[in-house]
Coordinates of C-alpha atoms and ligand atoms in Angstrom, one line a residue:
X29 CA 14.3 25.0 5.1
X30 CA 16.8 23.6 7.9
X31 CA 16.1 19.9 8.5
X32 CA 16.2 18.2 12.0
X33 CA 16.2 15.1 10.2
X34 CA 17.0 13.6 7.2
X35 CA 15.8 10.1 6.3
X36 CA 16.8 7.9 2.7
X37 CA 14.2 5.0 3.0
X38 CA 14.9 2.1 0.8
X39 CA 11.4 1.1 -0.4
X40 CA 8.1 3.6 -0.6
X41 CA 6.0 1.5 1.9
X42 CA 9.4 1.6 4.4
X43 CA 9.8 5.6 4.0
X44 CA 5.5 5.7 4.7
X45 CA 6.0 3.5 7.9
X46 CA 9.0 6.1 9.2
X47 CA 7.0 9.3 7.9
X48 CA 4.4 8.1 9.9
X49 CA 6.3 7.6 13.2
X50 CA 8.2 10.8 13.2
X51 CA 5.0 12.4 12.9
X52 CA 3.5 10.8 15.2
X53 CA 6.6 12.0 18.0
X54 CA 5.8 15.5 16.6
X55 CA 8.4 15.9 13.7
X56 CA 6.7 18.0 10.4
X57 CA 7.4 15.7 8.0
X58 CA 7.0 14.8 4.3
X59 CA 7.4 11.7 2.2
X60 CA 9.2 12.6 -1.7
X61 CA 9.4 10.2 -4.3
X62 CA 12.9 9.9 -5.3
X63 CA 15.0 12.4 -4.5
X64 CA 13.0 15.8 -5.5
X65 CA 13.3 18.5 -8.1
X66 CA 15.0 21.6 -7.3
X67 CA 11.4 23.5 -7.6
X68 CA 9.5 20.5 -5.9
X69 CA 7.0 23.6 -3.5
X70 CA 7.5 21.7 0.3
X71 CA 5.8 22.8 3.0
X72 CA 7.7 24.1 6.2
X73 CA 9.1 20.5 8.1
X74 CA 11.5 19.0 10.6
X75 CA 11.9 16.1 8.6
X76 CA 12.1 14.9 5.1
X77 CA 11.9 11.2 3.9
X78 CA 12.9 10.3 0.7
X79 CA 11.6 7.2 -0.8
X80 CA 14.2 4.9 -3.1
X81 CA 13.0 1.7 -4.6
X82 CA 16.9 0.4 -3.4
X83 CA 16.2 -2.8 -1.5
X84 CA 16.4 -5.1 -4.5
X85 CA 18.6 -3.7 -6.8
X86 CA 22.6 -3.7 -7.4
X87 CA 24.5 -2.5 -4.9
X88 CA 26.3 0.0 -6.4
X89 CA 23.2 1.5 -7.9
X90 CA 21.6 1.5 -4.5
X91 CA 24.5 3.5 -3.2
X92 CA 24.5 6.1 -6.1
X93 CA 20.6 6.9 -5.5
X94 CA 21.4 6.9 -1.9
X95 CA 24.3 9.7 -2.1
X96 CA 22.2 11.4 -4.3
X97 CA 19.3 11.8 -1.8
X98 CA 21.8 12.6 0.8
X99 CA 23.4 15.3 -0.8
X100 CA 19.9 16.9 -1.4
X101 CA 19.4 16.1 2.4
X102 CA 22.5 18.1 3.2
X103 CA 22.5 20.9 1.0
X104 CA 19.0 21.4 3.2
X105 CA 21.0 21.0 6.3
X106 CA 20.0 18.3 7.3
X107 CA 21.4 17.6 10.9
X108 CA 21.7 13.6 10.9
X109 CA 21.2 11.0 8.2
X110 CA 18.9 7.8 8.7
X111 CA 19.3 5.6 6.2
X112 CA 15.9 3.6 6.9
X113 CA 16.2 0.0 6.1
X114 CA 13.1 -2.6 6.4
X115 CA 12.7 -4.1 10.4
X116 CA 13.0 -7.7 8.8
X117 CA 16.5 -6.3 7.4
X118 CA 15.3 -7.6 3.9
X119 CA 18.5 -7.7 2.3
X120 CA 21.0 -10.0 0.7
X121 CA 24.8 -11.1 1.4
X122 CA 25.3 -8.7 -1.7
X123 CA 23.6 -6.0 -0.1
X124 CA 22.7 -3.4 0.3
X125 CA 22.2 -2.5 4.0
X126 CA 25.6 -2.6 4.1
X127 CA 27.1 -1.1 1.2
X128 CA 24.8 2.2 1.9
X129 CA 25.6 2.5 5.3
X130 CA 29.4 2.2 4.5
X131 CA 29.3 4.9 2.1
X132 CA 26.5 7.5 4.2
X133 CA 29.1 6.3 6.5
X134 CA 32.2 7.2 4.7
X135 CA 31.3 10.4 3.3
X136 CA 29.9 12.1 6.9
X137 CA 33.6 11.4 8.2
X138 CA 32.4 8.7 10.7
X139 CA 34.3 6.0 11.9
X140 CA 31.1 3.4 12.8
X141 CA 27.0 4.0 12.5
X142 CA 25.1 2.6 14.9
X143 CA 22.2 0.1 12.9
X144 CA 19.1 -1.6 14.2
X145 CA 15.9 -2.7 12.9
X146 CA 14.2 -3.0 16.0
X147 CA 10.5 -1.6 15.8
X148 CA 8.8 -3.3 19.1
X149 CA 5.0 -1.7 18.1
X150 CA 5.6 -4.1 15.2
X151 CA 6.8 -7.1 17.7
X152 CA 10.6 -6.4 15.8
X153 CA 13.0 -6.9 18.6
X154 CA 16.8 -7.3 18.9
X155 CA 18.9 -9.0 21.1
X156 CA 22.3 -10.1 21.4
X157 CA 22.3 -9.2 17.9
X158 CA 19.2 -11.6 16.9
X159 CA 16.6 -10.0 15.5
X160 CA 13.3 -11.5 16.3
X161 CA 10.0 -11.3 14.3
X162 CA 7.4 -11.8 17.0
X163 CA 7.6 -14.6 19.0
X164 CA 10.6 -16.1 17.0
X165 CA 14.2 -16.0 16.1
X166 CA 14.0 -14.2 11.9
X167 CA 14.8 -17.6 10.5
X168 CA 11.8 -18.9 11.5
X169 CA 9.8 -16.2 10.9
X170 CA 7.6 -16.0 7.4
X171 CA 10.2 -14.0 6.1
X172 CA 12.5 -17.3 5.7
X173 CA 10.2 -17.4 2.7
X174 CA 10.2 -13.6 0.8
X175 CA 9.6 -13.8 -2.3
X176 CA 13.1 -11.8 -3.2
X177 CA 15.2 -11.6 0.3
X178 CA 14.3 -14.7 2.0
X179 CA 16.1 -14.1 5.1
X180 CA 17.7 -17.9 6.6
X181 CA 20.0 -16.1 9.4
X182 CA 18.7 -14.1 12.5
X183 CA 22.5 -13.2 13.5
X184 CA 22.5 -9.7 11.9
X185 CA 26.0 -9.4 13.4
X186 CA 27.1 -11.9 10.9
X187 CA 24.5 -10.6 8.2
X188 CA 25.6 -7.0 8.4
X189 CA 29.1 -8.1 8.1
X190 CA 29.0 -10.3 4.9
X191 CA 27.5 -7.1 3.0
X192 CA 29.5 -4.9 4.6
X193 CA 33.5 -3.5 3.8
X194 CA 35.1 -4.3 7.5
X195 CA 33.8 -6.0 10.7
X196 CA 30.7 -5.2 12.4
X197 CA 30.0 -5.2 16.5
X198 CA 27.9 -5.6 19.3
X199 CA 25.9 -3.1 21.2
X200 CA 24.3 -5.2 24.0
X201 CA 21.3 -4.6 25.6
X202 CA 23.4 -4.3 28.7
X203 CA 25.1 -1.3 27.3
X204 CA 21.9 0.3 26.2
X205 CA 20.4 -0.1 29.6
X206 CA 22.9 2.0 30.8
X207 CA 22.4 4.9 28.6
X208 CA 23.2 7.0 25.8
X209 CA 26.8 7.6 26.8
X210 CA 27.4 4.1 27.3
X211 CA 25.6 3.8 23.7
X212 CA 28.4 6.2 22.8
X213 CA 31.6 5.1 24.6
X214 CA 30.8 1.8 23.5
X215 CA 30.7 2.8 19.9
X216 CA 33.9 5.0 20.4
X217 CA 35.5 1.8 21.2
X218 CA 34.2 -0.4 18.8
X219 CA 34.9 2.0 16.2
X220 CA 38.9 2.0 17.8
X221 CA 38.5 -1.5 17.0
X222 CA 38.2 -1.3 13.1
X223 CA 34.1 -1.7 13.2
X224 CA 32.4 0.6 10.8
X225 CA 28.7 -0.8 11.9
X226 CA 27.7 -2.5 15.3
X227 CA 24.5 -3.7 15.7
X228 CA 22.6 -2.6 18.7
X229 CA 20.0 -4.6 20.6
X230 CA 16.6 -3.1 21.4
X231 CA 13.6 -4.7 23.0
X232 CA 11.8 -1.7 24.4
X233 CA 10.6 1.9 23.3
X234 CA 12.8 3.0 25.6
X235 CA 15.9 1.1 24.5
X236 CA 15.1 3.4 21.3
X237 CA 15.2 6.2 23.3
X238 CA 18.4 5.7 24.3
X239 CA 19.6 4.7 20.7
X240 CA 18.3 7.9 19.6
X241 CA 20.3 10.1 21.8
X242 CA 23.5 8.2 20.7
X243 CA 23.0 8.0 17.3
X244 CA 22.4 11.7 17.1
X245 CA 25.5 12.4 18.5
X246 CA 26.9 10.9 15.3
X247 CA 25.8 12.3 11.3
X248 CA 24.9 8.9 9.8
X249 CA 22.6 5.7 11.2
X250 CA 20.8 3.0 10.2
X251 CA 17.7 1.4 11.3
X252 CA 14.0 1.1 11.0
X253 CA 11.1 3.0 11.9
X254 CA 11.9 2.5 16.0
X255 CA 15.3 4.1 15.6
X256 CA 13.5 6.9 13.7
X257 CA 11.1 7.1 16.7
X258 CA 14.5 7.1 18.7
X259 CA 15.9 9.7 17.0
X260 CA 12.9 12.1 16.8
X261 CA 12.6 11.8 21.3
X262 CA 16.0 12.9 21.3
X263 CA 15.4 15.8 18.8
X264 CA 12.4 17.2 21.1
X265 CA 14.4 16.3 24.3
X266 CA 17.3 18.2 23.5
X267 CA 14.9 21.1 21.8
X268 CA 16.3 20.8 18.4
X269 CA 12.7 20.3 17.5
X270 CA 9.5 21.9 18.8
X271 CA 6.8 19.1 19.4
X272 CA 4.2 19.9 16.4
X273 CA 0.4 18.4 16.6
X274 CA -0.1 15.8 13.7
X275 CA -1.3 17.7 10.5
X276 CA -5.2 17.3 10.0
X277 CA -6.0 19.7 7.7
X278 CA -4.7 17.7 4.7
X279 CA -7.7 18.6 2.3
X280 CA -11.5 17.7 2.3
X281 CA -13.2 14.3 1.2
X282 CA -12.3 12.8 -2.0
X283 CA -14.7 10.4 -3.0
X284 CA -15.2 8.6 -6.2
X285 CA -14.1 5.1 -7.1
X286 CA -11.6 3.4 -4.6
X287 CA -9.9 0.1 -5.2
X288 CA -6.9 -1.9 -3.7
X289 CA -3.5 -3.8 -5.1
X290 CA -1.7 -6.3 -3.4
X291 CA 1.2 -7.8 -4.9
X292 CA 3.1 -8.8 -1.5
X293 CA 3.0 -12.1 -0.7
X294 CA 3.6 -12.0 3.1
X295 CA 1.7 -14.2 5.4
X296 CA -0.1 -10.7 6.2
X297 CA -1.4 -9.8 3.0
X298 CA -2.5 -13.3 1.9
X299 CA -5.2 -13.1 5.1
X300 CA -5.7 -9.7 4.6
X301 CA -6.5 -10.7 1.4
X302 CA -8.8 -13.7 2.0
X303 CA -10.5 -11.0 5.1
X304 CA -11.4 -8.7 2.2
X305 CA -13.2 -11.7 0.0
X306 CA -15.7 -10.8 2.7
X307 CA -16.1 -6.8 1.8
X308 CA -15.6 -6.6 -1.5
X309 CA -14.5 -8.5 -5.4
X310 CA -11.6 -10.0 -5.5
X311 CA -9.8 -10.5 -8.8
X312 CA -6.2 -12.7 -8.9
X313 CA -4.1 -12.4 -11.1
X314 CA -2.5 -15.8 -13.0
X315 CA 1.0 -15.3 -12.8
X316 CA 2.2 -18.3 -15.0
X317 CA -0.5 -16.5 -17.6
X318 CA 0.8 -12.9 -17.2
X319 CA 4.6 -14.3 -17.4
X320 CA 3.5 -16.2 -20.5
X321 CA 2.4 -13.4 -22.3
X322 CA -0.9 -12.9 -21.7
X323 CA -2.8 -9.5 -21.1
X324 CA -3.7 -10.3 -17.3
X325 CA -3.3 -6.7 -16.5
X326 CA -5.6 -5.6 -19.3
X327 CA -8.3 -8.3 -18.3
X328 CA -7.8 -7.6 -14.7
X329 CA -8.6 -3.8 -15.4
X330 CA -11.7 -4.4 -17.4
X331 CA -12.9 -6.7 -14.5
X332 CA -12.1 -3.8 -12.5
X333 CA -14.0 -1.4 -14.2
X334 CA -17.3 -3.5 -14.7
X335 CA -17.6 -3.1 -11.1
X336 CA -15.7 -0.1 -9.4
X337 CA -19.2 1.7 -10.0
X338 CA -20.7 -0.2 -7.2
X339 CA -17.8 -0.3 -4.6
X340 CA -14.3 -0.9 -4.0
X341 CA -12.1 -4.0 -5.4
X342 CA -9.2 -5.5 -4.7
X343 CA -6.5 -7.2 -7.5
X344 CA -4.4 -9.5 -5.8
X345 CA -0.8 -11.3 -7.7
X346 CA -0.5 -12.8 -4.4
X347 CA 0.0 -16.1 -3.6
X348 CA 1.7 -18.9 -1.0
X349 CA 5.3 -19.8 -0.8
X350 CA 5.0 -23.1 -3.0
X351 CA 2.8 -20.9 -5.6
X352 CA 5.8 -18.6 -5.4
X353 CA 8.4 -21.2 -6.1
X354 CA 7.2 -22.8 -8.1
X355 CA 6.7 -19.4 -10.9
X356 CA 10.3 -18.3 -9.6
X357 CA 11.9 -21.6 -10.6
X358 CA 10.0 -21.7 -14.2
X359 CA 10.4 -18.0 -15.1
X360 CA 13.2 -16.4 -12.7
X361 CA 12.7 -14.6 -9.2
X362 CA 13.7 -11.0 -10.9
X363 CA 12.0 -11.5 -14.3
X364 CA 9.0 -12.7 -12.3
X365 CA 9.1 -10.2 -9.7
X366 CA 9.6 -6.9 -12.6
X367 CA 6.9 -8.7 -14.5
X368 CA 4.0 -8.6 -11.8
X369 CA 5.0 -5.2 -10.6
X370 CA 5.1 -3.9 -14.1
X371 CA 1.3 -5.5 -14.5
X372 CA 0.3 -4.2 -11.1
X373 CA 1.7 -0.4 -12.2
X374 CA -0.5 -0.8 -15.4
X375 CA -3.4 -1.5 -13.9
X376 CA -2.8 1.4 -11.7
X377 CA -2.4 3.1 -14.2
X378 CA -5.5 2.6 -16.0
X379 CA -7.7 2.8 -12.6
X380 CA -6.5 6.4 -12.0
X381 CA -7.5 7.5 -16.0
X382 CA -10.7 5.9 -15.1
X383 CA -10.9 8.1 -11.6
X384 CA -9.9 6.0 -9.4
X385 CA -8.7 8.6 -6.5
X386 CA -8.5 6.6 -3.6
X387 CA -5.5 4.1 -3.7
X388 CA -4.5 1.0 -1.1
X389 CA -1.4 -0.9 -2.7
X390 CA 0.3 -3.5 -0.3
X391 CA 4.0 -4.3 -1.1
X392 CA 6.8 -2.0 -0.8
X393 CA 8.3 -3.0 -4.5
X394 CA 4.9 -3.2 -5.3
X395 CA 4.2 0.1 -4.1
X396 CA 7.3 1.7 -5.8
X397 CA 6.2 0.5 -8.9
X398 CA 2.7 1.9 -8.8
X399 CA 3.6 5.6 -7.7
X400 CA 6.5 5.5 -10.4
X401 CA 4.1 4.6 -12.9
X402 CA 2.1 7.9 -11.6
X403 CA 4.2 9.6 -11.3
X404 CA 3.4 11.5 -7.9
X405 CA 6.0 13.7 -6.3
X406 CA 5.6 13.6 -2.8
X407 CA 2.9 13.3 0.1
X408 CA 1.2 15.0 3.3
X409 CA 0.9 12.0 6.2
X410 CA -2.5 11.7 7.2
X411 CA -3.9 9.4 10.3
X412 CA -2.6 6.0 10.9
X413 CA -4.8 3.0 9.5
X414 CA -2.3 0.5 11.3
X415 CA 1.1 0.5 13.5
X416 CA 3.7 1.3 10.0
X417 CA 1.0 2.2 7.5
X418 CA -0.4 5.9 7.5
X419 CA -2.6 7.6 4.9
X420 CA -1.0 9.4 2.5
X421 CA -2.4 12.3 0.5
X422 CA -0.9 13.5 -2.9
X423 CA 1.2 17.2 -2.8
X424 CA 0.1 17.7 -6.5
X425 CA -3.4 16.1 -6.9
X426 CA -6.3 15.3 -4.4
X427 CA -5.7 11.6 -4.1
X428 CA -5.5 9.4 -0.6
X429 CA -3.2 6.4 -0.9
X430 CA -2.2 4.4 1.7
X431 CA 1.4 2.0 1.0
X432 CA 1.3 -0.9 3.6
X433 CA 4.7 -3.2 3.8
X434 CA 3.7 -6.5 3.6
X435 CA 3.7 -7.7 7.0
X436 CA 1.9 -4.5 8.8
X437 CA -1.8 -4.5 9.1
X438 CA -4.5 -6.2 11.2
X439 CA -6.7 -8.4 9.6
X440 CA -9.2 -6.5 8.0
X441 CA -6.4 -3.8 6.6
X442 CA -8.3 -3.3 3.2
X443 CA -11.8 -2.3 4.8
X444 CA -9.8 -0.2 8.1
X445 CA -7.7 1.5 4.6
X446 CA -10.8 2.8 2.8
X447 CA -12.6 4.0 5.9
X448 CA -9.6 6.7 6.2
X449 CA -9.6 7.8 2.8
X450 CA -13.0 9.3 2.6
Ligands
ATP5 N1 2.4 -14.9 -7.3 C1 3.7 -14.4 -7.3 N2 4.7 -15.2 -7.7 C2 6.0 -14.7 -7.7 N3 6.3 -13.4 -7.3 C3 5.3 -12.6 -7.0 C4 3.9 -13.1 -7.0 N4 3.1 -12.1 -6.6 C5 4.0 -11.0 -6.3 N5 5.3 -11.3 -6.6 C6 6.4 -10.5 -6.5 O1 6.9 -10.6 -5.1 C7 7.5 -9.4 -4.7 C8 6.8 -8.9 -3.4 O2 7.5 -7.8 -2.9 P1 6.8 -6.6 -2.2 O3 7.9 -5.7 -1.8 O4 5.8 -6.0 -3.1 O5 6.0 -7.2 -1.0 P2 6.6 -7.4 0.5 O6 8.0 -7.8 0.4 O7 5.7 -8.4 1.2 O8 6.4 -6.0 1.1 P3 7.4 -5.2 2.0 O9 8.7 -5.0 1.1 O10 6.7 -3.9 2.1 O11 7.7 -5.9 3.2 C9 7.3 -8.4 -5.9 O12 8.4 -8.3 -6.7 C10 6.1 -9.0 -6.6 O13 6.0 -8.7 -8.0
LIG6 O1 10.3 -1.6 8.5 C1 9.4 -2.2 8.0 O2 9.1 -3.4 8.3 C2 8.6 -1.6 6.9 O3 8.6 -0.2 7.0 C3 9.3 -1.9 5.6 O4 10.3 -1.4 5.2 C4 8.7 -3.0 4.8 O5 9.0 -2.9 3.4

């Protein structure tokens, strides 16, 4: 197997969005968990993404895991390296956007990678180095409140470069709207400069376009799903890759019990949330009872099971940003963040031994947690519930899942979900 494309994706839900995109632009691809075993059976593909659960933990760790996948990546062939980071940039000022692209960066033998989280089918757009969410500026944005990143400053310039090793740049939009060598001069000379990164601004598909064909000149980026979409339009443009139709023979009906998880507490998934009080029982959890000590996961699972017989359900952690607060300034943010993840992976857990096949989780740490705790390998990328969120199905088992990052999603996600996991 050759790859086109090589992706490390910092969180499951993240690597789900890009596996989704490139697919859609005609790249074969696959999702792995973690970086896969030498006899991991893969199917013939353009691109591989492999999922890390990196966002949120030490910097150095994240950058071990992430030279680990991109040495598997490479001893595949792998003809460029996207490191796919979240299109909020959910990170810290410890990291670890930019202690991963430094090292990707470092090891390839570049000079500068080009990064940008601009996504504009998800209203992510860049410019003059702001990244906005929407309507408004990232500061202002819901994710001023995240639960683990709360991001306070929409200058990534300035964010990149207090997690990175040297000084990051500017790629303006006036640069991108001249084209991909402009793209490329301009980072030629940044790069003479001393900057190892430079963010570049994107408000359009085409911008990504353009972004694409530069970046591929180069063995190492970093960006979000649009930069992936980038980057596969410049594969098929220059015929790297031959255009394949989306897969859609990923296995006949499933059936049986289905239920959903949501431990993300976005401004999203608390309506989607509310939506789904409408379509089927809803169980929250108590976090101050579950941090405390209490079996909330075992409850929550026998509530689950009394009724999974008669439809789906959903098991929520969820909660506003005081609610949030207010548990992460009694218990911790990290302690309460492993401790509701680790609840959300057992009930999983005892869903799929009671044959649950048919999986909707929302949360991208949330997520990881889960399909650690089953331990799947890798998945097939079915048809696309939402902009970001395919369906997944299981290479080793017949089971649908579909990860959905926080934010992604219309309002009725839960309900659209199960309709595409038949
Ligand atoms: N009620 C709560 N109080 C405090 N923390 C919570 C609560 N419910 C969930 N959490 C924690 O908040 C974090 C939510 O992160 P997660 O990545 O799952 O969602 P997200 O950030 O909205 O999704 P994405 O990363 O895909 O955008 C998890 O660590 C989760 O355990
Ligand atoms: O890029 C995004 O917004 C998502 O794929 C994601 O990474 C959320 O966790």
């Amino acid at each position: 197997m050759t790859l086109a494309l090589g992706c490390i994706a910092d969180d499951y839900t993240g690597a789900s969005d890009l596996a989704n995109t490139l697919t859609k632009a005609g790249l074969r691809t696959v999702q792995t968990i973690g970086v896969p075993a030498d006899d991991l059976a893969l199917p013939e593909v353009d691109a591989v993404v492999v999922s890390l659960k990196s966002r949120s933990i030490p910097a150095e760790e994240a950058v071990a895991r992430s030279r680990e996948a991109a040495s598997w990546l490479n001893a595949r062939g792998a003809g460029h390296l996207l490191f796919k980071v979240c299109s909020t940039f959910d990170s810290t000022d410890a990291g670890n956007i930019g202690p991963v692209t430094d090292a990707l960066r470092e090891d390839a033998g570049e000079a500068i990678a080009l990064v940008t989280p601009a996504f504009p089918e998800t209203a992510r757009t860049v410019y003059l180095g702001h990244l906005f969410v929407g309507a408004v500026p990232l500061h202002e944005s819901p994710l001023k409140d995240h639960p683990l990143n709360p991001m306070r400053d929409s200058n990534l310039v300035r964010v990149l470069a207090r997690q990175s090793r040297g000084p990051v740049g500017l790629l303006d939009l006036a640069t991108v709207a001249h084209g991909a060598e402009a793209v490329s001069a301009r980072l030629d000379a940044l790069a003479r400069e001393g900057k190892g990164a430079a963010i570049a601004d994107a408000v359009l598909d085409r911008d990504l376009a353009v972004l694409g064909a530069a970046a591929l000149t180069r063995k190492v980026s970093t960006g979000a799903s649009g930069l992936g979409l980038g980057l596969a339009r410049a594969l098929v443009a220059s015929g790297r890759v031959a255009p394949a139709a989306a897969d859609t023979d990923l296995g006949g009906p499933i059936g049986g019990p289905a239920a959903c998880l949501a431990g993300s507490c976005s401004q999203a998934t608390l309506g989607q949330i509310a939506r789904a009080e409408a379509a089927m029982p809803v169980r929250r959890l108590d976090p101050a009872r579950l941090l405390a000590g209490e079996d909330e996961a075992g409850a929550a699972l026998a509530w689950a099971m009394e009724r999974i017989g008669d439809g789906p359900v959903l098991i929520a952690s969820s909660a506003g940003p005081d609610d949030v607060a207010a548990v992460q300034a009694r218990y911790g943010r990290d302690e309460a963040g492993h401790a509701i993840e680790a609840a959300m992976a057992r009930i999983a857990e005892g869903l799929v031994a009671n044959g649950v096949r048919r999986l909707v989780v929302a949360g991208g740490e949330t997520s990881g947690a889960v399909v650690d705790r089953l331990g799947l390998p890798a998945f097939r990328v079915g048809p696309e519930i939402a902009p970001g969120v395919p369906v997944l199905r299981t290479t080793d088992r017949d089971m649908w899942l579909a990860l959905k990052s926080g934010n992604f999603g219309g309002p009725d996600f839960f309900t659209d979900a199960l309709k595409l996991m038949p």
